[in-house]
Amino acid sequence: MKIVKEFENLESRSIGFVPTMGALHDGHRELLKRGRAENELLVLSIFVNPTQFLEGEDFSKYPRTLEEDIKIAKEIGVDILFLPDVETLYSGDEVSILAPKIRGFILEGKGRVGHFNGVLQVVLKLFNIVKPHKAYFGKKDAQQLILIESMVKNLFLDIEIVPVDIVRDFDGVALSSRNRYLSKEERKLAIKIPKALTTGETLLKSGNSLQSTKRAMLSALEDLEIGYVEIRDRNLNLLQKFEKENTIILIAVKVGKTRLIDNIWL
Ligand code: PAF
């Protein structure tokens, strides 16, 4: 495996790319395994992107576990590990990119105004540097995935975005780099999140209305500080009723000081 800070043009008919902020877990492993299986060359980037963190968020204390990450990358057979510096990616007074006015500023984008501008900005830069044929993103960050798919479509980028299923722990909690912030007690409370999603799934599939489903989910999440529980279509538009193969239930909650998101695609 080559570890590089500057990226050289690659000669390959099939480049798979997994952009990350590091602190790799089994969810990332799934993206990497898929990328490994489907491409001649596999590139992983690790870059904790400052522009997607708002003032007061956890940028400086975001987990950085490079040694462990390198081990995982080698184990899976990554060809190139790209570790850009902030100075390589950002020059100061820049042309910037704006997330869609509506879908970029609801859900995660409502509480974290400008977050998706930063995500799309860095992903576009990384796409232009790595020039992948396929790029892999987890469904756990559903809004991020959907907005990246929109960016690729709207800017006519020649890249296939591959959505990868959420990986869950033994008790159903979705894997996330931020889970390591949770105390034992908080980790137990977090189980309410996948349980609420399963409740939502059962109720919708058995014909309950969106409103009553949402009410039941809110009570399944009692004791947690709820950011949102929303039922939307796969383009993040509001739904009038459950649509099979076109519905996502999205949850954001705070467990202690840690904000967790999760979702289920139905
Ligand atoms: O999902 C992440 O880890 C980040 O938002 C991404 C896509 C690597 C952009 O910094």
Coordinates of C-alpha atoms in Angstrom, one line a residue, residues 141-264:
D141 CA -25.4 9.3 6.3
A142 CA -28.5 9.2 4.1
Q143 CA -28.7 12.9 3.5
Q144 CA -25.0 13.2 2.7
L145 CA -25.3 10.3 0.2
I146 CA -28.4 11.8 -1.5
L147 CA -26.8 15.2 -1.8
I148 CA -23.6 13.7 -3.2
E149 CA -25.7 11.8 -5.8
S150 CA -27.5 15.1 -6.7
M151 CA -24.1 16.9 -7.0
V152 CA -22.8 14.2 -9.4
K153 CA -26.0 14.4 -11.4
N154 CA -26.3 18.2 -11.4
L155 CA -22.6 18.8 -12.3
F156 CA -22.5 16.0 -14.8
L157 CA -19.6 14.2 -13.1
D158 CA -18.8 10.9 -14.6
I159 CA -18.7 8.9 -11.4
E160 CA -20.9 6.1 -10.1
I161 CA -22.0 6.6 -6.5
V162 CA -22.4 3.3 -4.8
P163 CA -24.6 3.3 -1.7
V164 CA -23.6 0.7 1.0
D165 CA -25.9 -0.7 3.7
I166 CA -25.7 0.4 7.3
V167 CA -23.6 -1.9 9.5
R168 CA -25.0 -2.4 13.0
D169 CA -23.5 -3.6 16.2
F170 CA -24.8 -6.8 17.9
D171 CA -27.6 -4.8 19.6
G172 CA -28.7 -2.9 16.5
V173 CA -26.9 0.4 17.1
A174 CA -25.5 1.7 13.8
L175 CA -21.7 1.9 13.8
S176 CA -20.3 5.4 13.9
S177 CA -17.0 7.0 14.7
R178 CA -18.8 9.1 17.3
N179 CA -20.0 6.0 19.2
R180 CA -16.7 6.0 21.0
Y181 CA -17.7 9.2 22.8
L182 CA -20.6 7.3 24.6
S183 CA -20.3 6.2 28.2
K184 CA -21.5 2.6 29.1
E185 CA -24.8 4.0 30.3
E186 CA -25.2 6.2 27.1
R187 CA -24.4 3.2 24.9
K188 CA -27.3 1.3 26.5
L189 CA -29.6 4.3 25.9
A190 CA -28.6 4.4 22.2
I191 CA -30.3 1.0 21.7
K192 CA -33.6 2.9 21.7
I193 CA -32.6 4.4 18.3
P194 CA -32.7 1.2 16.2
K195 CA -35.7 0.0 18.3
A196 CA -37.6 3.1 17.3
L197 CA -36.7 2.5 13.7
T198 CA -37.9 -1.1 13.8
T199 CA -41.1 0.2 15.4
G200 CA -41.5 2.7 12.6
E201 CA -40.9 0.0 10.0
T202 CA -43.5 -2.4 11.5
L203 CA -46.1 0.3 11.9
L204 CA -45.7 1.7 8.4
K205 CA -45.7 -1.7 6.8
S206 CA -48.8 -2.7 8.6
G207 CA -50.7 0.3 7.2
N208 CA -50.5 2.9 10.0
S209 CA -50.4 6.6 9.1
L210 CA -47.2 8.6 9.0
Q211 CA -48.4 10.7 11.9
S212 CA -49.3 7.8 14.2
T213 CA -46.0 6.0 13.3
K214 CA -44.1 9.2 14.1
R215 CA -45.9 9.5 17.5
A216 CA -45.0 5.9 18.4
M217 CA -41.4 6.4 17.5
L218 CA -41.2 9.6 19.5
S219 CA -42.4 7.7 22.6
A220 CA -40.0 4.9 21.9
L221 CA -37.2 7.5 22.1
E222 CA -38.3 9.0 25.4
D223 CA -35.4 10.0 27.7
L224 CA -33.3 11.0 24.7
E225 CA -33.0 14.6 23.4
I226 CA -34.7 14.4 20.0
G227 CA -33.3 16.3 17.1
Y228 CA -35.8 15.0 14.6
V229 CA -37.8 12.0 13.6
E230 CA -38.8 12.3 10.0
I231 CA -40.4 10.1 7.3
R232 CA -39.3 11.2 3.8
D233 CA -39.0 9.9 0.3
R234 CA -35.6 8.7 -1.1
N235 CA -35.1 12.2 -2.5
L236 CA -35.7 13.7 1.0
N237 CA -39.1 15.2 0.0
L238 CA -42.0 15.0 2.5
L239 CA -44.4 12.1 2.0
Q240 CA -48.1 12.0 2.3
K241 CA -48.2 8.2 2.9
F242 CA -45.8 5.3 3.1
E243 CA -44.4 4.4 -0.3
K244 CA -42.7 0.9 -0.6
E245 CA -39.1 1.2 -1.9
N246 CA -39.3 5.0 -1.7
T247 CA -39.4 5.8 2.1
I248 CA -36.7 6.6 4.6
I249 CA -37.2 7.1 8.3
L250 CA -34.5 9.3 9.7
I251 CA -33.7 10.0 13.3
A252 CA -31.3 12.4 15.0
V253 CA -30.9 12.3 18.8
K254 CA -28.5 13.5 21.4
V255 CA -27.3 10.8 23.8
G256 CA -25.5 12.8 26.6
K257 CA -23.4 15.2 24.6
T258 CA -23.1 13.0 21.6
R259 CA -25.3 13.5 18.6
L260 CA -26.2 10.3 16.8
I261 CA -28.1 9.8 13.5
D262 CA -29.6 6.7 12.1
N263 CA -32.2 5.7 9.5
I264 CA -33.9 2.9 7.7

